[in-house]
Amino acid sequence: MDLYLFRDLLRLSQTGNFSQAAQLCNLSQSAFSRRIRSLEAWVGVTLVDRSRQPVRLTPAGLQMLEAGTQALDRVEHERSQLLEAQSLPDKYVVTFGAQHSIGWRFYPTWLQSFEETYGPILSRLRADDLPNCLRDLQNGDVDFVIAYESAHVRYCDTGRRMARSNALPLETLKIGQDTLIPVSKPTPDGAPLFDLNSGLLELPFLRFGDEAPIGQHLGSLFEQEKIQERLRVVYENAMAGALRIRARDGMGVAWLPETLVAQDIRSGALVQTGRPEWSVPLEITLFRNDKHTNRLTRSIWSFLETRHPIM
């Protein structure tokens, strides 16, 4: 039994017209008529007097409409209560999607800082390629996505910022910042093994693969500075962690998030190379789809909007 048939009956009672009621229900008139007839067949009596215009409900129709709408209201109320109960902090698991490089270093530090001010939450991280993360957010499979944006690459159009033509209708908050910096294994005296400031015409380049959106943030820099003309791709991978390992092994130069390689630079395993202006500032952005929220995720979003400091 489809309780929403009673909502169709209510629309028919309000309009007195099958065509108008069907439009309100986003149905064709024939489909709407079939639904009303299926309800009559289930009840076993005629619910609609079709002999006059506008049509009217029979006494049996009025009786069933009252009973049906009360039942529907009760069911929807109980469903709402169940969903709200599941969104309590001690029951609902908040799911974050994040690019791999964010999940490795930034996310654990950010989550700890957030929980110290907001309070503990049950949460899980789904580290994946950004297109998959954004798809999951659109489908409601994750609550939030954390991703890199920059002055030249945006993934969302909130009406508050410039966006690319393929931007998504999601809401965003800036929750942190990072920088893509060129790094190389050092020589024994601490200089870059692959020095972008040298006169070498070709240096080995550890490149983000085309499927990795993080590499898109380098496009404008490479075009303006003509850097790519001096680089020869020797390895590519979608994951920043894999490029980091190759850079530490001395295979080439790579642009990597500063938070990812900060410990390597402190330990001397990597050094920054090139000019300072060849670094690319990144914003770390939190995304949400406001079509898929609950009490807890709305509370988290509101807190971050007004109180939580950007890292």
PDB file of C-alpha atoms in Angstrom, residues 55-279:
ATOM      1  CA  VAL A  55     -15.162  16.373  -9.478  1.00  0.00           C
ATOM      2  CA  ARG A  56     -15.825  15.760  -5.804  1.00  0.00           C
ATOM      3  CA  LEU A  57     -14.987  13.090  -3.294  1.00  0.00           C
ATOM      4  CA  THR A  58     -17.763  10.746  -2.285  1.00  0.00           C
ATOM      5  CA  PRO A  59     -18.588  10.401   1.421  1.00  0.00           C
ATOM      6  CA  ALA A  60     -16.386   7.310   1.423  1.00  0.00           C
ATOM      7  CA  GLY A  61     -13.652   9.341  -0.283  1.00  0.00           C
ATOM      8  CA  LEU A  62     -13.818  12.046   2.380  1.00  0.00           C
ATOM      9  CA  GLN A  63     -13.646   9.422   5.124  1.00  0.00           C
ATOM     10  CA  MET A  64     -10.637   7.695   3.595  1.00  0.00           C
ATOM     11  CA  LEU A  65      -8.912  11.013   2.878  1.00  0.00           C
ATOM     12  CA  GLU A  66      -9.079  11.996   6.545  1.00  0.00           C
ATOM     13  CA  ALA A  67      -7.810   8.624   7.711  1.00  0.00           C
ATOM     14  CA  GLY A  68      -5.107   8.437   5.030  1.00  0.00           C
ATOM     15  CA  THR A  69      -3.658  11.910   5.567  1.00  0.00           C
ATOM     16  CA  GLN A  70      -3.542  11.327   9.319  1.00  0.00           C
ATOM     17  CA  ALA A  71      -1.646   8.089   8.743  1.00  0.00           C
ATOM     18  CA  LEU A  72       0.719   9.759   6.287  1.00  0.00           C
ATOM     19  CA  ASP A  73       1.418  12.637   8.682  1.00  0.00           C
ATOM     20  CA  ARG A  74       2.142  10.161  11.479  1.00  0.00           C
ATOM     21  CA  VAL A  75       4.502   8.101   9.340  1.00  0.00           C
ATOM     22  CA  GLU A  76       6.406  11.176   8.108  1.00  0.00           C
ATOM     23  CA  HIS A  77       6.655  12.529  11.657  1.00  0.00           C
ATOM     24  CA  GLU A  78       8.088   9.243  12.933  1.00  0.00           C
ATOM     25  CA  ARG A  79      10.544   9.093  10.035  1.00  0.00           C
ATOM     26  CA  SER A  80      11.717  12.627  10.814  1.00  0.00           C
ATOM     27  CA  GLN A  81      12.164  11.732  14.475  1.00  0.00           C
ATOM     28  CA  LEU A  82      14.210   8.644  13.585  1.00  0.00           C
ATOM     29  CA  LEU A  83      16.487  10.608  11.263  1.00  0.00           C
ATOM     30  CA  GLU A  84      17.033  13.314  13.849  1.00  0.00           C
ATOM     31  CA  ALA A  85      17.784  10.716  16.512  1.00  0.00           C
ATOM     32  CA  GLN A  86      20.374   9.117  14.271  1.00  0.00           C
ATOM     33  CA  SER A  87      22.056  12.502  13.820  1.00  0.00           C
ATOM     34  CA  LEU A  88      22.854  12.863  17.529  1.00  0.00           C
ATOM     35  CA  PRO A  89      26.633  13.158  18.116  1.00  0.00           C
ATOM     36  CA  ASP A  90      26.794   9.833  19.974  1.00  0.00           C
ATOM     37  CA  LYS A  91      25.053   7.911  17.190  1.00  0.00           C
ATOM     38  CA  TYR A  92      25.758   9.401  13.766  1.00  0.00           C
ATOM     39  CA  VAL A  93      29.108   8.784  12.051  1.00  0.00           C
ATOM     40  CA  VAL A  94      30.147  11.873  10.081  1.00  0.00           C
ATOM     41  CA  THR A  95      31.876  10.830   6.860  1.00  0.00           C
ATOM     42  CA  PHE A  96      34.547  12.995   5.268  1.00  0.00           C
ATOM     43  CA  GLY A  97      35.880  12.483   1.764  1.00  0.00           C
ATOM     44  CA  ALA A  98      39.328  13.883   1.017  1.00  0.00           C
ATOM     45  CA  GLN A  99      42.110  13.826  -1.509  1.00  0.00           C
ATOM     46  CA  HIS A 100      44.847  11.403  -0.489  1.00  0.00           C
ATOM     47  CA  SER A 101      47.455  14.080   0.273  1.00  0.00           C
ATOM     48  CA  ILE A 102      44.998  15.949   2.524  1.00  0.00           C
ATOM     49  CA  GLY A 103      44.009  12.769   4.329  1.00  0.00           C
ATOM     50  CA  TRP A 104      47.615  11.938   5.117  1.00  0.00           C
ATOM     51  CA  ARG A 105      48.764  15.043   7.013  1.00  0.00           C
ATOM     52  CA  PHE A 106      46.228  17.880   7.135  1.00  0.00           C
ATOM     53  CA  TYR A 107      43.060  15.994   8.036  1.00  0.00           C
ATOM     54  CA  PRO A 108      44.212  14.360  11.314  1.00  0.00           C
ATOM     55  CA  THR A 109      45.592  17.670  12.631  1.00  0.00           C
ATOM     56  CA  TRP A 110      42.520  19.625  11.533  1.00  0.00           C
ATOM     57  CA  LEU A 111      40.079  17.101  13.021  1.00  0.00           C
ATOM     58  CA  GLN A 112      41.887  17.145  16.365  1.00  0.00           C
ATOM     59  CA  SER A 113      41.806  20.956  16.437  1.00  0.00           C
ATOM     60  CA  PHE A 114      38.119  20.953  15.488  1.00  0.00           C
ATOM     61  CA  GLU A 115      37.127  18.457  18.176  1.00  0.00           C
ATOM     62  CA  GLU A 116      39.061  20.368  20.847  1.00  0.00           C
ATOM     63  CA  THR A 117      36.732  23.337  20.300  1.00  0.00           C
ATOM     64  CA  TYR A 118      33.499  21.767  19.025  1.00  0.00           C
ATOM     65  CA  GLY A 119      33.556  18.536  20.982  1.00  0.00           C
ATOM     66  CA  PRO A 120      34.158  14.894  20.016  1.00  0.00           C
ATOM     67  CA  ILE A 121      32.278  13.368  17.096  1.00  0.00           C
ATOM     68  CA  LEU A 122      32.144   9.911  15.565  1.00  0.00           C
ATOM     69  CA  SER A 123      33.775  10.206  12.158  1.00  0.00           C
ATOM     70  CA  ARG A 124      35.408   8.295   9.349  1.00  0.00           C
ATOM     71  CA  LEU A 125      37.603   9.362   6.445  1.00  0.00           C
ATOM     72  CA  ARG A 126      37.200   8.126   2.892  1.00  0.00           C
ATOM     73  CA  ALA A 127      40.420   9.023   1.048  1.00  0.00           C
ATOM     74  CA  ASP A 128      39.950   8.877  -2.715  1.00  0.00           C
ATOM     75  CA  ASP A 129      40.527  10.738  -5.944  1.00  0.00           C
ATOM     76  CA  LEU A 130      38.725  14.092  -5.910  1.00  0.00           C
ATOM     77  CA  PRO A 131      36.213  13.308  -8.702  1.00  0.00           C
ATOM     78  CA  ASN A 132      35.059  10.259  -6.736  1.00  0.00           C
ATOM     79  CA  CYS A 133      34.804  12.313  -3.543  1.00  0.00           C
ATOM     80  CA  LEU A 134      32.663  14.968  -5.234  1.00  0.00           C
ATOM     81  CA  ARG A 135      30.469  12.302  -6.829  1.00  0.00           C
ATOM     82  CA  ASP A 136      29.903  10.712  -3.419  1.00  0.00           C
ATOM     83  CA  LEU A 137      29.012  14.124  -1.995  1.00  0.00           C
ATOM     84  CA  GLN A 138      26.484  14.728  -4.756  1.00  0.00           C
ATOM     85  CA  ASN A 139      24.925  11.318  -4.060  1.00  0.00           C
ATOM     86  CA  GLY A 140      24.830  11.827  -0.294  1.00  0.00           C
ATOM     87  CA  ASP A 141      27.322   9.021   0.393  1.00  0.00           C
ATOM     88  CA  VAL A 142      29.629  11.376   2.342  1.00  0.00           C
ATOM     89  CA  ASP A 143      28.732  14.380   4.471  1.00  0.00           C
ATOM     90  CA  PHE A 144      31.689  16.627   3.624  1.00  0.00           C
ATOM     91  CA  VAL A 145      34.573  16.720   1.172  1.00  0.00           C
ATOM     92  CA  ILE A 146      37.923  18.388   1.846  1.00  0.00           C
ATOM     93  CA  ALA A 147      39.889  19.455  -1.224  1.00  0.00           C
ATOM     94  CA  TYR A 148      42.472  21.878  -2.546  1.00  0.00           C
ATOM     95  CA  GLU A 149      41.425  24.979  -4.455  1.00  0.00           C
ATOM     96  CA  SER A 150      43.513  27.852  -5.779  1.00  0.00           C
ATOM     97  CA  ALA A 151      43.072  31.201  -7.465  1.00  0.00           C
ATOM     98  CA  HIS A 152      42.895  29.474 -10.848  1.00  0.00           C
ATOM     99  CA  VAL A 153      41.042  26.253 -10.024  1.00  0.00           C
ATOM    100  CA  ARG A 154      37.620  26.136  -8.342  1.00  0.00           C
ATOM    101  CA  TYR A 155      35.324  23.155  -8.050  1.00  0.00           C
ATOM    102  CA  CYS A 156      32.213  24.803  -6.699  1.00  0.00           C
ATOM    103  CA  ASP A 157      29.884  27.676  -7.530  1.00  0.00           C
ATOM    104  CA  THR A 158      28.245  29.087  -4.412  1.00  0.00           C
ATOM    105  CA  GLY A 159      27.355  32.436  -5.883  1.00  0.00           C
ATOM    106  CA  ARG A 160      30.086  33.982  -3.711  1.00  0.00           C
ATOM    107  CA  ARG A 161      33.134  33.278  -5.830  1.00  0.00           C
ATOM    108  CA  MET A 162      34.349  33.027  -9.385  1.00  0.00           C
ATOM    109  CA  ALA A 163      34.014  29.493 -10.656  1.00  0.00           C
ATOM    110  CA  ARG A 164      34.860  27.417 -13.665  1.00  0.00           C
ATOM    111  CA  SER A 165      32.156  26.536 -16.176  1.00  0.00           C
ATOM    112  CA  ASN A 166      31.937  22.976 -14.792  1.00  0.00           C
ATOM    113  CA  ALA A 167      31.675  24.078 -11.159  1.00  0.00           C
ATOM    114  CA  LEU A 168      29.258  22.197  -8.911  1.00  0.00           C
ATOM    115  CA  PRO A 169      26.308  23.674  -6.953  1.00  0.00           C
ATOM    116  CA  LEU A 170      27.818  23.013  -3.522  1.00  0.00           C
ATOM    117  CA  GLU A 171      28.520  25.159  -0.471  1.00  0.00           C
ATOM    118  CA  THR A 172      32.095  25.825   0.609  1.00  0.00           C
ATOM    119  CA  LEU A 173      34.131  26.971   3.599  1.00  0.00           C
ATOM    120  CA  LYS A 174      37.852  27.658   3.724  1.00  0.00           C
ATOM    121  CA  ILE A 175      39.301  25.652   6.629  1.00  0.00           C
ATOM    122  CA  GLY A 176      43.027  25.780   5.935  1.00  0.00           C
ATOM    123  CA  GLN A 177      45.821  26.645   3.571  1.00  0.00           C
ATOM    124  CA  ASP A 178      48.814  24.965   2.005  1.00  0.00           C
ATOM    125  CA  THR A 179      51.362  25.591  -0.742  1.00  0.00           C
ATOM    126  CA  LEU A 180      52.591  23.516  -3.643  1.00  0.00           C
ATOM    127  CA  ILE A 181      56.384  23.840  -3.538  1.00  0.00           C
ATOM    128  CA  PRO A 182      59.043  22.396  -5.854  1.00  0.00           C
ATOM    129  CA  VAL A 183      61.290  19.986  -3.975  1.00  0.00           C
ATOM    130  CA  SER A 184      64.328  17.853  -4.750  1.00  0.00           C
ATOM    131  CA  LYS A 185      66.666  15.497  -2.977  1.00  0.00           C
ATOM    132  CA  PRO A 186      69.676  17.490  -1.710  1.00  0.00           C
ATOM    133  CA  THR A 187      73.313  17.018  -2.597  1.00  0.00           C
ATOM    134  CA  PRO A 188      75.756  16.235   0.276  1.00  0.00           C
ATOM    135  CA  ASP A 189      76.318  19.974   0.784  1.00  0.00           C
ATOM    136  CA  GLY A 190      72.555  20.625   1.088  1.00  0.00           C
ATOM    137  CA  ALA A 191      71.944  22.173  -2.329  1.00  0.00           C
ATOM    138  CA  PRO A 192      69.124  20.874  -4.557  1.00  0.00           C
ATOM    139  CA  LEU A 193      70.202  17.894  -6.616  1.00  0.00           C
ATOM    140  CA  PHE A 194      67.906  19.247  -9.325  1.00  0.00           C
ATOM    141  CA  ASP A 195      68.189  23.023  -9.198  1.00  0.00           C
ATOM    142  CA  LEU A 196      65.451  24.852 -11.097  1.00  0.00           C
ATOM    143  CA  ASN A 197      67.601  27.993 -10.926  1.00  0.00           C
ATOM    144  CA  SER A 198      70.417  26.327 -12.829  1.00  0.00           C
ATOM    145  CA  GLY A 199      70.986  26.759 -16.510  1.00  0.00           C
ATOM    146  CA  LEU A 200      70.169  23.146 -17.271  1.00  0.00           C
ATOM    147  CA  LEU A 201      67.814  22.894 -20.199  1.00  0.00           C
ATOM    148  CA  GLU A 202      66.157  19.672 -19.023  1.00  0.00           C
ATOM    149  CA  LEU A 203      65.461  18.389 -15.533  1.00  0.00           C
ATOM    150  CA  PRO A 204      63.734  15.107 -14.568  1.00  0.00           C
ATOM    151  CA  PHE A 205      60.155  15.854 -13.541  1.00  0.00           C
ATOM    152  CA  LEU A 206      57.945  13.814 -11.214  1.00  0.00           C
ATOM    153  CA  ARG A 207      54.482  14.728 -12.449  1.00  0.00           C
ATOM    154  CA  PHE A 208      50.927  14.341 -11.184  1.00  0.00           C
ATOM    155  CA  GLY A 209      48.979  12.205 -13.654  1.00  0.00           C
ATOM    156  CA  ASP A 210      46.190  13.732 -15.711  1.00  0.00           C
ATOM    157  CA  GLU A 211      43.583  12.085 -13.468  1.00  0.00           C
ATOM    158  CA  ALA A 212      44.912  13.982 -10.420  1.00  0.00           C
ATOM    159  CA  PRO A 213      43.178  17.376 -10.066  1.00  0.00           C
ATOM    160  CA  ILE A 214      45.954  18.669  -7.785  1.00  0.00           C
ATOM    161  CA  GLY A 215      48.212  18.941 -10.834  1.00  0.00           C
ATOM    162  CA  GLN A 216      45.808  21.442 -12.395  1.00  0.00           C
ATOM    163  CA  HIS A 217      46.913  24.071  -9.887  1.00  0.00           C
ATOM    164  CA  LEU A 218      50.323  24.189 -11.602  1.00  0.00           C
ATOM    165  CA  GLY A 219      48.977  24.994 -15.057  1.00  0.00           C
ATOM    166  CA  SER A 220      48.962  28.772 -14.767  1.00  0.00           C
ATOM    167  CA  LEU A 221      52.445  28.894 -13.170  1.00  0.00           C
ATOM    168  CA  PHE A 222      53.946  26.668 -15.826  1.00  0.00           C
ATOM    169  CA  GLU A 223      52.374  28.713 -18.595  1.00  0.00           C
ATOM    170  CA  GLN A 224      53.491  32.080 -17.201  1.00  0.00           C
ATOM    171  CA  GLU A 225      57.030  31.059 -16.293  1.00  0.00           C
ATOM    172  CA  LYS A 226      57.620  28.634 -19.210  1.00  0.00           C
ATOM    173  CA  ILE A 227      58.844  26.095 -16.638  1.00  0.00           C
ATOM    174  CA  GLN A 228      57.491  23.006 -18.327  1.00  0.00           C
ATOM    175  CA  GLU A 229      59.772  23.580 -21.302  1.00  0.00           C
ATOM    176  CA  ARG A 230      62.695  22.737 -19.004  1.00  0.00           C
ATOM    177  CA  LEU A 231      61.174  19.577 -17.529  1.00  0.00           C
ATOM    178  CA  ARG A 232      61.291  16.002 -18.813  1.00  0.00           C
ATOM    179  CA  VAL A 233      58.686  13.705 -17.302  1.00  0.00           C
ATOM    180  CA  VAL A 234      60.351  10.592 -15.868  1.00  0.00           C
ATOM    181  CA  TYR A 235      57.522   9.423 -13.607  1.00  0.00           C
ATOM    182  CA  GLU A 236      53.891  10.283 -12.962  1.00  0.00           C
ATOM    183  CA  ASN A 237      51.352   9.245 -10.384  1.00  0.00           C
ATOM    184  CA  ALA A 238      48.012  10.536  -9.127  1.00  0.00           C
ATOM    185  CA  MET A 239      49.114  10.275  -5.483  1.00  0.00           C
ATOM    186  CA  ALA A 240      51.340  12.899  -3.914  1.00  0.00           C
ATOM    187  CA  GLY A 241      52.745  10.307  -1.517  1.00  0.00           C
ATOM    188  CA  ALA A 242      54.133   8.265  -4.402  1.00  0.00           C
ATOM    189  CA  LEU A 243      55.800  11.346  -5.913  1.00  0.00           C
ATOM    190  CA  ARG A 244      57.258  12.204  -2.509  1.00  0.00           C
ATOM    191  CA  ILE A 245      58.961   8.787  -2.301  1.00  0.00           C
ATOM    192  CA  ARG A 246      60.480   9.196  -5.767  1.00  0.00           C
ATOM    193  CA  ALA A 247      61.680  12.714  -4.925  1.00  0.00           C
ATOM    194  CA  ARG A 248      63.349  11.430  -1.745  1.00  0.00           C
ATOM    195  CA  ASP A 249      65.027   8.738  -3.855  1.00  0.00           C
ATOM    196  CA  GLY A 250      66.548  11.412  -6.097  1.00  0.00           C
ATOM    197  CA  MET A 251      64.589  10.597  -9.242  1.00  0.00           C
ATOM    198  CA  GLY A 252      63.595  14.197 -10.018  1.00  0.00           C
ATOM    199  CA  VAL A 253      61.877  17.390  -8.957  1.00  0.00           C
ATOM    200  CA  ALA A 254      58.230  17.452  -7.853  1.00  0.00           C
ATOM    201  CA  TRP A 255      55.719  20.094  -6.764  1.00  0.00           C
ATOM    202  CA  LEU A 256      54.202  18.775  -3.532  1.00  0.00           C
ATOM    203  CA  PRO A 257      52.019  20.155  -0.704  1.00  0.00           C
ATOM    204  CA  GLU A 258      54.217  21.816   1.893  1.00  0.00           C
ATOM    205  CA  THR A 259      52.343  20.107   4.744  1.00  0.00           C
ATOM    206  CA  LEU A 260      53.191  16.753   3.192  1.00  0.00           C
ATOM    207  CA  VAL A 261      56.937  17.356   2.911  1.00  0.00           C
ATOM    208  CA  ALA A 262      57.529  19.651   5.905  1.00  0.00           C
ATOM    209  CA  GLN A 263      59.064  16.860   7.983  1.00  0.00           C
ATOM    210  CA  ASP A 264      61.265  15.804   5.047  1.00  0.00           C
ATOM    211  CA  ILE A 265      62.568  19.367   4.716  1.00  0.00           C
ATOM    212  CA  ARG A 266      63.249  19.602   8.455  1.00  0.00           C
ATOM    213  CA  SER A 267      65.138  16.314   8.386  1.00  0.00           C
ATOM    214  CA  GLY A 268      67.086  17.223   5.245  1.00  0.00           C
ATOM    215  CA  ALA A 269      65.584  14.440   3.125  1.00  0.00           C
ATOM    216  CA  LEU A 270      64.230  17.070   0.711  1.00  0.00           C
ATOM    217  CA  VAL A 271      65.005  20.716  -0.052  1.00  0.00           C
ATOM    218  CA  GLN A 272      62.998  23.366  -1.819  1.00  0.00           C
ATOM    219  CA  THR A 273      64.260  24.318  -5.247  1.00  0.00           C
ATOM    220  CA  GLY A 274      63.569  27.152  -7.658  1.00  0.00           C
ATOM    221  CA  ARG A 275      62.479  30.703  -6.974  1.00  0.00           C
ATOM    222  CA  PRO A 276      60.020  31.532  -4.164  1.00  0.00           C
ATOM    223  CA  GLU A 277      57.441  32.776  -6.665  1.00  0.00           C
ATOM    224  CA  TRP A 278      57.341  29.298  -8.202  1.00  0.00           C
ATOM    225  CA  SER A 279      55.283  28.110  -5.247  1.00  0.00           C
TER     226      SER A 279
END
